[in-house]
XYZ file of C-alpha atoms in Angstrom:
570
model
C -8.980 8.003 -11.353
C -10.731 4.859 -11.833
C -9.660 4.693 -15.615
C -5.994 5.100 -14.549
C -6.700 2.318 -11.719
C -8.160 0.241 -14.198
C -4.957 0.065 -16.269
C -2.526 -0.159 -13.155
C -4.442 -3.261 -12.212
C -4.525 -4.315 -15.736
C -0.383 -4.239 -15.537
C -0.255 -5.843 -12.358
C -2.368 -8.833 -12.776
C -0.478 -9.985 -15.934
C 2.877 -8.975 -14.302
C 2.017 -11.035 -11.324
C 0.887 -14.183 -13.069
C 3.919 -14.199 -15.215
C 6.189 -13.687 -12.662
C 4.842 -16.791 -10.595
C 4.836 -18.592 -13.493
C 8.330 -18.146 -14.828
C 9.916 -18.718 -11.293
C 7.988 -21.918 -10.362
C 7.576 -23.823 -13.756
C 11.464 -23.086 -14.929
C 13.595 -25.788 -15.128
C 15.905 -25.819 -11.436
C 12.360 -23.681 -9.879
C 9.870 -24.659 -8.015
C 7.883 -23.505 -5.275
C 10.514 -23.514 -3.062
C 12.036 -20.715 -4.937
C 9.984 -18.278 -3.784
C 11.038 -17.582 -0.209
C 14.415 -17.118 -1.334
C 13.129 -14.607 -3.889
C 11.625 -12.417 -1.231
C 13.907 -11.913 1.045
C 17.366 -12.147 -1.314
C 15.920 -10.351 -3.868
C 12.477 -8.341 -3.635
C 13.350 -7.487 0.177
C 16.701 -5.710 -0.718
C 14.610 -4.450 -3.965
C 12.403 -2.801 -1.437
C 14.986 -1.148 0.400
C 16.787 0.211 -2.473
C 13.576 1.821 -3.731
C 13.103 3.214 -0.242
C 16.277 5.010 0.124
C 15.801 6.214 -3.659
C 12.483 7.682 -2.952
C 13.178 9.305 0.232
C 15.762 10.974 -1.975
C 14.118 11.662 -4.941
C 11.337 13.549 -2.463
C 13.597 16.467 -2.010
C 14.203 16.893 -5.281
C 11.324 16.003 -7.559
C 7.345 16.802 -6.932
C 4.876 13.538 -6.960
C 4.000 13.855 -10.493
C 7.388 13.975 -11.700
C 8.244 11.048 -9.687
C 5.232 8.844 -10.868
C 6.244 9.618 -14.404
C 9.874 8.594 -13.875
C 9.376 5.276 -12.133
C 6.561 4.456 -14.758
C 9.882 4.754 -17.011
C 12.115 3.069 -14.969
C 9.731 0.018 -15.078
C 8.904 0.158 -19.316
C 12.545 0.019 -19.859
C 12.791 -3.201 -17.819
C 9.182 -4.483 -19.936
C 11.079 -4.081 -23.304
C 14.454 -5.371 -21.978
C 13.066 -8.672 -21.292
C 10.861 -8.829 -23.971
C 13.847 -8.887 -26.080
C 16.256 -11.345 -24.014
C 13.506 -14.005 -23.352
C 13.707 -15.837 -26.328
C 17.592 -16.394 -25.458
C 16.983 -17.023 -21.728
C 18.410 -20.629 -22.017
C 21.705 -19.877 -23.011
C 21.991 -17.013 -20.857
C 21.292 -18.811 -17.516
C 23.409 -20.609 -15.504
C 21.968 -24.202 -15.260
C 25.717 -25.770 -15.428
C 27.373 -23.946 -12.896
C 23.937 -24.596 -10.722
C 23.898 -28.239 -11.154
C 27.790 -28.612 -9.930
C 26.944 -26.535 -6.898
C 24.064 -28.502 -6.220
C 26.416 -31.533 -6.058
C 27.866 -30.334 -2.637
C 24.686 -28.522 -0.838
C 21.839 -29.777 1.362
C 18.559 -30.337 -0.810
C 17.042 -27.492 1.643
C 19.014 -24.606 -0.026
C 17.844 -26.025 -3.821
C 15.819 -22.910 -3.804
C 18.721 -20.103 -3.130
C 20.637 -21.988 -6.266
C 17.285 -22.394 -8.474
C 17.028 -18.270 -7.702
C 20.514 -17.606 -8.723
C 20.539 -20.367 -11.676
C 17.357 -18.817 -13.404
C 18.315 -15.031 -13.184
C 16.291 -13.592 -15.659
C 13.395 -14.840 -14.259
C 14.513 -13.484 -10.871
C 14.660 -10.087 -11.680
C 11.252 -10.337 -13.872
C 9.915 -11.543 -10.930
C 11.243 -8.695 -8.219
C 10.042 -6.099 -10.990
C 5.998 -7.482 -11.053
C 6.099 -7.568 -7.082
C 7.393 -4.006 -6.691
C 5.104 -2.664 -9.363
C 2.455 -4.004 -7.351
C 3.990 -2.055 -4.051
C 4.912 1.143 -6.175
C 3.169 1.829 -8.700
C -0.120 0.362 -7.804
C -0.090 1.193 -3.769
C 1.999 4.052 -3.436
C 1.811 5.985 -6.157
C -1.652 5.818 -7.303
C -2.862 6.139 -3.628
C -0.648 9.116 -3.158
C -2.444 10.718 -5.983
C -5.770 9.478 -4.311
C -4.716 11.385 -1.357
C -3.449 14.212 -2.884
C -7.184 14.543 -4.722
C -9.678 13.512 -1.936
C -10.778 15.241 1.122
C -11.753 13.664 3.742
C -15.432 14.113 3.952
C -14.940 12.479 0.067
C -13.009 9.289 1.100
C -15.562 7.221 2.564
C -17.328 6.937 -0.709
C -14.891 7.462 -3.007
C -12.364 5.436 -2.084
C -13.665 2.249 -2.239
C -15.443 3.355 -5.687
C -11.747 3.900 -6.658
C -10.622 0.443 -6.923
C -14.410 -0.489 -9.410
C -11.498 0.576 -12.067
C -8.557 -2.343 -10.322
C -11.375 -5.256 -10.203
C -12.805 -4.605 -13.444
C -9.056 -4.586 -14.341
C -8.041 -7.058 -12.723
C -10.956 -9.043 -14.246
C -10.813 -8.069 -17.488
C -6.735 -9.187 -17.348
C -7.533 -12.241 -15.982
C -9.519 -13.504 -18.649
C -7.563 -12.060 -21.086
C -4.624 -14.121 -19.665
C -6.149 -17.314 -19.376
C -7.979 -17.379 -23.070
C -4.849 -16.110 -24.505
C -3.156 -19.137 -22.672
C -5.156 -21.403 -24.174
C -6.140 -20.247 -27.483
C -2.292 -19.318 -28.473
C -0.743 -22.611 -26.864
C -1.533 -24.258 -30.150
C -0.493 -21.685 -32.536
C 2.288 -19.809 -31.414
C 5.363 -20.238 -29.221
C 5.699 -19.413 -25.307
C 8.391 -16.778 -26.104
C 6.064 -15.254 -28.758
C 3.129 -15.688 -26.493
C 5.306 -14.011 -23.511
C 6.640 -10.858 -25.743
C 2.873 -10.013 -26.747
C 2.251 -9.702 -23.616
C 5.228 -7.746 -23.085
C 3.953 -5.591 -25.451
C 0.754 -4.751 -24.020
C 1.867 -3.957 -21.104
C 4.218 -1.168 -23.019
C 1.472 0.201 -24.707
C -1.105 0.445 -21.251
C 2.293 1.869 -19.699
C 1.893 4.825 -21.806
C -1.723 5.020 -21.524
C -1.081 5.468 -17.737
C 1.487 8.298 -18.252
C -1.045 9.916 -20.074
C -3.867 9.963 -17.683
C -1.845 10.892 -14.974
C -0.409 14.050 -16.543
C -4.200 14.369 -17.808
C -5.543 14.405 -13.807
C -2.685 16.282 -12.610
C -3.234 19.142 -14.587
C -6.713 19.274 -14.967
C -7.872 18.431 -11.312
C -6.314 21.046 -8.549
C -5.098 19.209 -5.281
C -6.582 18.768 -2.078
C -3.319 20.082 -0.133
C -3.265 23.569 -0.267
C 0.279 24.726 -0.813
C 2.763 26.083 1.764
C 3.554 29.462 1.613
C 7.132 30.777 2.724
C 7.064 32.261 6.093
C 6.921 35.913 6.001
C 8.311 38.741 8.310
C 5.388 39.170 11.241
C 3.785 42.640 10.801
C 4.523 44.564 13.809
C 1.360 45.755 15.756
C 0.021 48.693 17.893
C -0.793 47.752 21.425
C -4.594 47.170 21.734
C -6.385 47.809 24.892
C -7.343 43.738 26.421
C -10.819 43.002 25.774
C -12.427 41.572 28.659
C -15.227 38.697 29.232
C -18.822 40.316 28.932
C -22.291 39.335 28.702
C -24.094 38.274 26.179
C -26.429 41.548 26.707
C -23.827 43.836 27.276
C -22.253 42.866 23.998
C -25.868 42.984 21.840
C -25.570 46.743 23.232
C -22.338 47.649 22.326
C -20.575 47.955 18.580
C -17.697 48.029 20.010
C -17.099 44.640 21.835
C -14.662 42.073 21.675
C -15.340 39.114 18.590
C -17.177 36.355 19.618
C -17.768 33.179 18.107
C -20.854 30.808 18.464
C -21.639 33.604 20.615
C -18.608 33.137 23.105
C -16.739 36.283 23.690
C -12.610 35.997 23.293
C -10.379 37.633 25.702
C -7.057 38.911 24.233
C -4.441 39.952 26.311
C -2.381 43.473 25.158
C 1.330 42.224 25.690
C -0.052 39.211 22.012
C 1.278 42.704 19.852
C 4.102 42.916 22.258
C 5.229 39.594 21.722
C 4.493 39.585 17.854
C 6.922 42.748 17.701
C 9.561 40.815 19.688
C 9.106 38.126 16.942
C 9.350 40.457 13.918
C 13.105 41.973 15.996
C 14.256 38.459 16.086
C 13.328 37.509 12.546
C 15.488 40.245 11.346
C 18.182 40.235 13.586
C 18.670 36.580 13.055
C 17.852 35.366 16.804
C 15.248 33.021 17.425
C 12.779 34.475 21.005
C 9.692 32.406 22.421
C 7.248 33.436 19.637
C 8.952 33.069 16.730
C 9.982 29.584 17.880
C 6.147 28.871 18.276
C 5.675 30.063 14.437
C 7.895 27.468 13.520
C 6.692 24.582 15.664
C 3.211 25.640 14.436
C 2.179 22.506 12.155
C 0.134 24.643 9.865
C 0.657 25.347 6.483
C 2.147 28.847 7.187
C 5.176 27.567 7.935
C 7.973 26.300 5.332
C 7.977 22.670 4.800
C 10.627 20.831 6.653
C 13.403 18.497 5.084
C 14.051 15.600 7.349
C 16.535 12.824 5.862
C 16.000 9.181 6.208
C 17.214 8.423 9.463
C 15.629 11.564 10.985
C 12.245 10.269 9.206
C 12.545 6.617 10.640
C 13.187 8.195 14.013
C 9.800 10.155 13.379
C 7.778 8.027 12.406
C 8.905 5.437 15.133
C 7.085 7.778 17.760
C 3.655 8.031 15.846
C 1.349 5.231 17.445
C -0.782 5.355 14.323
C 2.284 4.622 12.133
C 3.310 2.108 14.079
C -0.057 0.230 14.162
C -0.120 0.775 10.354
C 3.531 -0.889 10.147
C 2.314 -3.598 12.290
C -0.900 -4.610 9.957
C 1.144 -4.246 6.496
C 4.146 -6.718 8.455
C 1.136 -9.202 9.273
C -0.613 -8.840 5.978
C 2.327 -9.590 4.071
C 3.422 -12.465 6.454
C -0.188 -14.328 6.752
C -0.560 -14.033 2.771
C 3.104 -15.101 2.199
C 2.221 -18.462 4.216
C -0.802 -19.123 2.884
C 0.230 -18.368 -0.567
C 3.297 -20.576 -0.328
C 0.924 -23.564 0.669
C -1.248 -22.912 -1.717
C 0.802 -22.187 -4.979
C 2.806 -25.503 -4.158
C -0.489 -27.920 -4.382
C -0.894 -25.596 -7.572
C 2.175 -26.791 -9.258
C 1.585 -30.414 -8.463
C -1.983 -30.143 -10.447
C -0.393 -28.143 -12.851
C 3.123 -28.366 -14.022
C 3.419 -26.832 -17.547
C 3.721 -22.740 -17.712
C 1.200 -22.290 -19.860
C -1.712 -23.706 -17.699
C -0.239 -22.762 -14.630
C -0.418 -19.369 -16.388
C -4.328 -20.016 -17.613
C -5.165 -21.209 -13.933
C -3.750 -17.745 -12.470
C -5.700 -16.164 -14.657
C -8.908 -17.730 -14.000
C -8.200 -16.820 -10.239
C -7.462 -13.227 -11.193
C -10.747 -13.151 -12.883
C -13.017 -14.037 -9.821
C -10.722 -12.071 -7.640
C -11.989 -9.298 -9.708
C -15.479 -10.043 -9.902
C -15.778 -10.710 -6.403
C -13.494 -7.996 -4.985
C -15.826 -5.584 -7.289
C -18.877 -6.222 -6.137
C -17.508 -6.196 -2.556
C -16.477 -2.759 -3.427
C -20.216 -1.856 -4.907
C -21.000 -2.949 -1.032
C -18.092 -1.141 0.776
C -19.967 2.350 1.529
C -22.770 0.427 2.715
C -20.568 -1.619 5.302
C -18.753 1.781 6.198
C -21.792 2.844 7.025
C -23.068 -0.057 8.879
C -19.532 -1.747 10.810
C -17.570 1.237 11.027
C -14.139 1.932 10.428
C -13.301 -0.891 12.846
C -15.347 -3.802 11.570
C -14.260 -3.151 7.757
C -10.548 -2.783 9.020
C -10.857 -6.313 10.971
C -13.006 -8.195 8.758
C -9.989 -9.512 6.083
C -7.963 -10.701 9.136
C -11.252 -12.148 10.666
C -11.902 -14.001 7.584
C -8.441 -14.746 6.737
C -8.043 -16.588 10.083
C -11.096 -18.794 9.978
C -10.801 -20.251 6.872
C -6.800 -20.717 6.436
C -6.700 -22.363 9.335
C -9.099 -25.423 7.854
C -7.026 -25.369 4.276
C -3.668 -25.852 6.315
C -4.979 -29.025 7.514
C -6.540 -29.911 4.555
C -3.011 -29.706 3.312
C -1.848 -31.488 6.092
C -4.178 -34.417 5.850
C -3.639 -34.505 2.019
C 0.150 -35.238 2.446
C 0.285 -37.067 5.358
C -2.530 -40.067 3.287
C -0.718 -39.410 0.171
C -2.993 -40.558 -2.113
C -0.308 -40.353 -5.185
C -1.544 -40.195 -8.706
C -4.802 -42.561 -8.309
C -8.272 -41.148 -8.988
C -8.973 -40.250 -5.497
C -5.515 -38.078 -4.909
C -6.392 -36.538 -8.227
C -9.731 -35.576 -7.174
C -8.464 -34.459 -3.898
C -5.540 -32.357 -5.116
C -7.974 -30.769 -7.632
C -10.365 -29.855 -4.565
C -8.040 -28.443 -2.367
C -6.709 -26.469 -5.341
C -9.828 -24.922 -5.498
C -10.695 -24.549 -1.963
C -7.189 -22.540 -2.155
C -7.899 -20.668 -5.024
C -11.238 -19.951 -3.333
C -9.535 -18.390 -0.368
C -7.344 -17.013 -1.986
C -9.897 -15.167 -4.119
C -11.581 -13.395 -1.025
C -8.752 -12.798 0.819
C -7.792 -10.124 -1.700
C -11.429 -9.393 -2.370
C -11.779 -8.119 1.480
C -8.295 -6.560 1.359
C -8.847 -4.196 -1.677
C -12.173 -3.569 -1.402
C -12.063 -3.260 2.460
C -8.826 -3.110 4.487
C -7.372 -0.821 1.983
C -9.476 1.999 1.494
C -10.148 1.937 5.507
C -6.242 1.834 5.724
C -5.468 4.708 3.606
C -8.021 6.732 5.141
C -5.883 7.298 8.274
C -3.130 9.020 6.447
C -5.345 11.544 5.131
C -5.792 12.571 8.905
C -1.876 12.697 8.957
C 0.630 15.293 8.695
C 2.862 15.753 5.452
C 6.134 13.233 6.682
C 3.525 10.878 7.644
C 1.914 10.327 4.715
C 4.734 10.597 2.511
C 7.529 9.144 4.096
C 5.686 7.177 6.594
C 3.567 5.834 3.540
C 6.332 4.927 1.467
C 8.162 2.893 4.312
C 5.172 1.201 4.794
C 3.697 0.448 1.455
C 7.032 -0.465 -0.170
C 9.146 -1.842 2.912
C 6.271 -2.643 5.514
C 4.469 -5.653 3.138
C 7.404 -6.970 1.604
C 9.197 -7.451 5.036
C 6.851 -8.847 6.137
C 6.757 -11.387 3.454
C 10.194 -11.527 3.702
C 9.690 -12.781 7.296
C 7.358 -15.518 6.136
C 10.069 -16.695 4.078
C 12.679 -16.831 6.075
C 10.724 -18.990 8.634
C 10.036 -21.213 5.220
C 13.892 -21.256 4.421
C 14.759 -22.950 8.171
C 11.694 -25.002 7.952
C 13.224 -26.403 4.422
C 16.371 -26.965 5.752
C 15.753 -28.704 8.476
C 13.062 -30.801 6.690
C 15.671 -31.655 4.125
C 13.550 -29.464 1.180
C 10.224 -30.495 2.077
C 7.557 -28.361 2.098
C 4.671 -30.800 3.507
C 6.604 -31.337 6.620
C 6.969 -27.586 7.262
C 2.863 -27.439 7.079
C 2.073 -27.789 10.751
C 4.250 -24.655 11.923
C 3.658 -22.289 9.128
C -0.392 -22.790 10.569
C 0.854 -21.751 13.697
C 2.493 -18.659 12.502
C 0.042 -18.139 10.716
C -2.946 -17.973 13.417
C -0.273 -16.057 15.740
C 0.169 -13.417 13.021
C -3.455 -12.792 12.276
C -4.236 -12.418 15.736
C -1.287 -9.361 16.266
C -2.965 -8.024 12.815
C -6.323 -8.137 15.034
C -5.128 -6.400 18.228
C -3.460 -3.637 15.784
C -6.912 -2.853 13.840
C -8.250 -2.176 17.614
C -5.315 -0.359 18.760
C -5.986 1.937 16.274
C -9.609 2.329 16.223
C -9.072 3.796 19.831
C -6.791 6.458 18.711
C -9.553 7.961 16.809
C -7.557 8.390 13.684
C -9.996 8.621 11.316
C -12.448 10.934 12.634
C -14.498 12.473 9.906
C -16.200 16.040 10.219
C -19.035 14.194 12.049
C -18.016 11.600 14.774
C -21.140 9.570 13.775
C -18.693 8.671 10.576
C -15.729 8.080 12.932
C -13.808 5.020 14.388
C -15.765 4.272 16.935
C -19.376 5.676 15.347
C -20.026 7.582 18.609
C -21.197 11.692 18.531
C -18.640 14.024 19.987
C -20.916 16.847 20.864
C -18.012 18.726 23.127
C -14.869 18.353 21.066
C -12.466 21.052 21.205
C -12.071 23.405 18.310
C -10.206 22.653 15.297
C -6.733 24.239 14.801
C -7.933 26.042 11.429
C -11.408 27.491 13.414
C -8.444 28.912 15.820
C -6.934 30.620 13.021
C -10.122 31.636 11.821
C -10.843 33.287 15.470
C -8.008 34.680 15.670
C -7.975 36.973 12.378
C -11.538 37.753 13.012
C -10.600 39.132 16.314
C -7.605 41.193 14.637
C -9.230 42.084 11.693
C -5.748 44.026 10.719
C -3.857 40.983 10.070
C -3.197 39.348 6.909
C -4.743 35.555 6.198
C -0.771 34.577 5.133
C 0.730 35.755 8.492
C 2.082 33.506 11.328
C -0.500 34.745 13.740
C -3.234 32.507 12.076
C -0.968 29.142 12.797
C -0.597 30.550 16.134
């Protein structure tokens, strides 16, 4: 698992830094580009793949469907690979520059998207490989693998493999930037990269048909519901004392030493049950067998509407839809801010391209050795604190680079020594936050947020996983951008003067992300088999009995009935 991590993040990081590149450095780009992008292009991308997974779900298992979106995104690798080097002739810079002749300045970005296609679609591929491959897919497979006694630790020892990944890439990046800049061609530079990427492709296929086969799964699989063996009244064993029953063989089963009372008419009703089965009607008790969430029963196949309308009454969902929305908004904002002081210090592709990967580097290092820390601070904060400490951090120190990028425009220190100095610093104070902001997410907020949908049902953390991984961060983002796209118009296409009320947004947004982390640390979500490991850290001494010691109880008080039938989910 952390080998196959370790190439997904490999992927991702180069994907990523390309993508930005491309879209930002091309000629008609810029920075203003991007909030177009996500919500024209890798917002409806997100949707698509929603509707196509939800699909795909009732028709192909989760290892089938990791190996054919793997595919899916290879064929795209190769395809622009090849058209690259012809990307020139194949964009549409003269019909962009006539239409640009009769639009406000503020929509330069929608045409820059549309004039520089190529780039666009490279661009909605890295981000979705990021939110399919990378978070859904691989941390469906985590699920699938870990218990939940094993996800404390092992989760956050998972992503060692992404940072040292993700650092590894980085470097890789940057050096190859530099060294090749000299000697070969961007194209070339871009389609050996391209090629990589192919061949660690395939290297992922391989490990995950590896795991799958070799490791079993943590989900047990779900029988089909058989016909409910019809039983002999029993006489109903009463309540006795502990005494009475140390004299007598032939008491009532007991558990922890409690004695269980069983009513006679249970067999009655079971019998009624069986009748109904196999005449086709549906009585009291057999409509209990279905409702029964255990794993007796067969699965049930809800389509996409049905599954929104589900997971739109789960509280726990909803808080997790409410934290992806804010995560993807507050780094959207902050990114934006950022990346566009980034283009100003660094115009060309190549070194944009060699500064991205110096930041991918020390995103890796740090988020690593966060990670190396992680069980420690589980330990220690609880799943509260290590949920709320990347929005904590996030909040007090974005807020002091948004008016460092306030104050920096507003002087305008131009191309003297001082505004270089000063665009170089808050470059690096940027890259700085930027580097562990995604340090605390994926070495923190992550593995505390996918622990929750291990204590999920089945359309929760499939469907409910899927919306929110794939749909939740980009609309979020997608949010974030269109707040950027009014702010440009009405700012005439400048960015600076839309500072002051993206830092609003973006101290509103962290604060919702805030009250969401303690919404759901009071739903007790996460409880582990000890409460001292829980949410809240607190021993639950008196806590009812689980629904698979029930089952247990009950087939130890009717020792005649099979382990596969419906009375153990009732």
């Amino acid at each position: 698992m952390v080998t196959l991590f370790f190439f997904l993040s490999f992927i991702n990081t180069l994907l990523d830094s390309l993508g930005s590149s491309l879209v930002i450095t091309a000629v008609g780009g810029g920075t203003a580009v991007i909030p177009f992008l996500t919500v024209y292009a890798v917002w409806p991308a997100s949707f698509v793949f929603l509707v196509l997974y939800s699909f795909a779900t009732q028709r192909f298992s989760r290892g089938a469907l990791f190996n054919i979106v793997v595919a899916v995104f290879m064929a795209w690798f190769v395809a622009f690979g090849i058209m690259y080097p012809f990307h020139e002739t194949m964009h549409f810079h003269g019909m962009a520059e006539s239409v640009l002749e009769g639009l406000p300045s503020g929509l330069a970005g929608a045409v820059g998207m549309v004039r520089n296609w190529m780039f666009t679609t490279f661009y909605v591929g890295a981000e979705m490989w990021g939110d399919v491959v990378l978070s859904l897919l691989f941390w469906g497979l985590a699920n699938e693998m870990t218990t939940m006694r094993e996800a404390p630790l092992l989760y956050p020892l998972f992503g060692i493999g992404a940072n040292i990944g993700q650092t590894v890439s980085g470097k890789a990046l940057s050096t190859f930037s530099t060294l090749a800049s000299s000697r070969l061609s961007y194209a070339t530079q871009l389609q050996a990269i391209m090629a990589l990427v192919v061949i660690f492709s395939f290297v992922v296929l391989g490990l995950h048909a590896y795991i799958t086969h070799r490791f079993p799964s943590n989900i047990s699989p779900e029988p089909e519901l058989e016909p409910v063996p019809v039983l002999e009244a029993k006489p109903t064993l009463r309540r006795t004392s502990p005494a009475a029953q140390a004299s007598s063989s032939q008491g009532g089963a007991h558990l922890n030493g409690a004695a269980v009372e069983l009513e006679a008419d249970a067999s009655s009703r079971l019998r009624a049950s069986s009748e109904a089965s196999t005449s086709g009607t549906a009585s009291p008790g057999d409509a209990a067998v279905k409702a029964a969430p255990a794993g007796s029963n067969r699965k049930a196949k809800l389509s996409l509407r049905d599954a929104v309308i589900f997971l739109t009454k789960s509280p726990q969902i909803q808080c997790l839809a409410v934290m992806a929305l804010a995560q993807g908004l507050s780094t959207n904002l902050i990114e934006i801010a950022w990346k566009s002081h980034l283009h100003m210090l660094h115009p060309s592709p190549a070194a944009y391209s060699a500064f991205l990967g110096e930041v991918a580097t020390w995103t890796g290092i740090v988020t690593g050795t966060l990670m190396f820390a992680s069980p420690a601070l589980f330990a220690r904060w609880k799943w509260r604190g290590v949920a709320g400490a990347t929005p904590a951090f996030m909040l007090w120190t974005g807020l002091p680079f948004f008016v460092g990028c306030v104050l920096y425009n507003v002087v305008h220190p131009g191309q003297s020594l001082v505004g270089a100095a000063a665009l170089r610093a808050l470059v690096i104070v940027g890259a700085i936050l930027q580097v562990f902001a995604k340090g605390a997410k994926f070495s923190m907020f992550k593995p505390a947020e996918e622990m929750v949908y291990i204590g999920l049902d089945e359309q929760s953390r499939t469907k409910g996983k899927a919306a929110i991984d794939v749909v939740g961060a980009q609309t979020g983002k997608s949010v974030g951008s269109v707040l950027q796209q009014v702010l440009l118009v009405v700012s005439s296409g400048s960015l600076v003067k839309s500072l002051p009320v993206m830092a609003m947004a973006y101290f509103a947004i962290l604060r919702s992300w805030s009250r969401s982390v303690h919404t759901l640390s009071t739903l007790h979500v996460c409880a582990f088999t000890t409460h001292s490991m829980s949410i809240d850290g607190e021993s639950d001494e008196e806590a009812e009995p689980a629904p698979a010691q029930v089952a247990v109880l009950t087939e130890t008080t009717l020792g005649d009935v099979s382990p596969q039938s419906p009375l153990a989910a009732l």
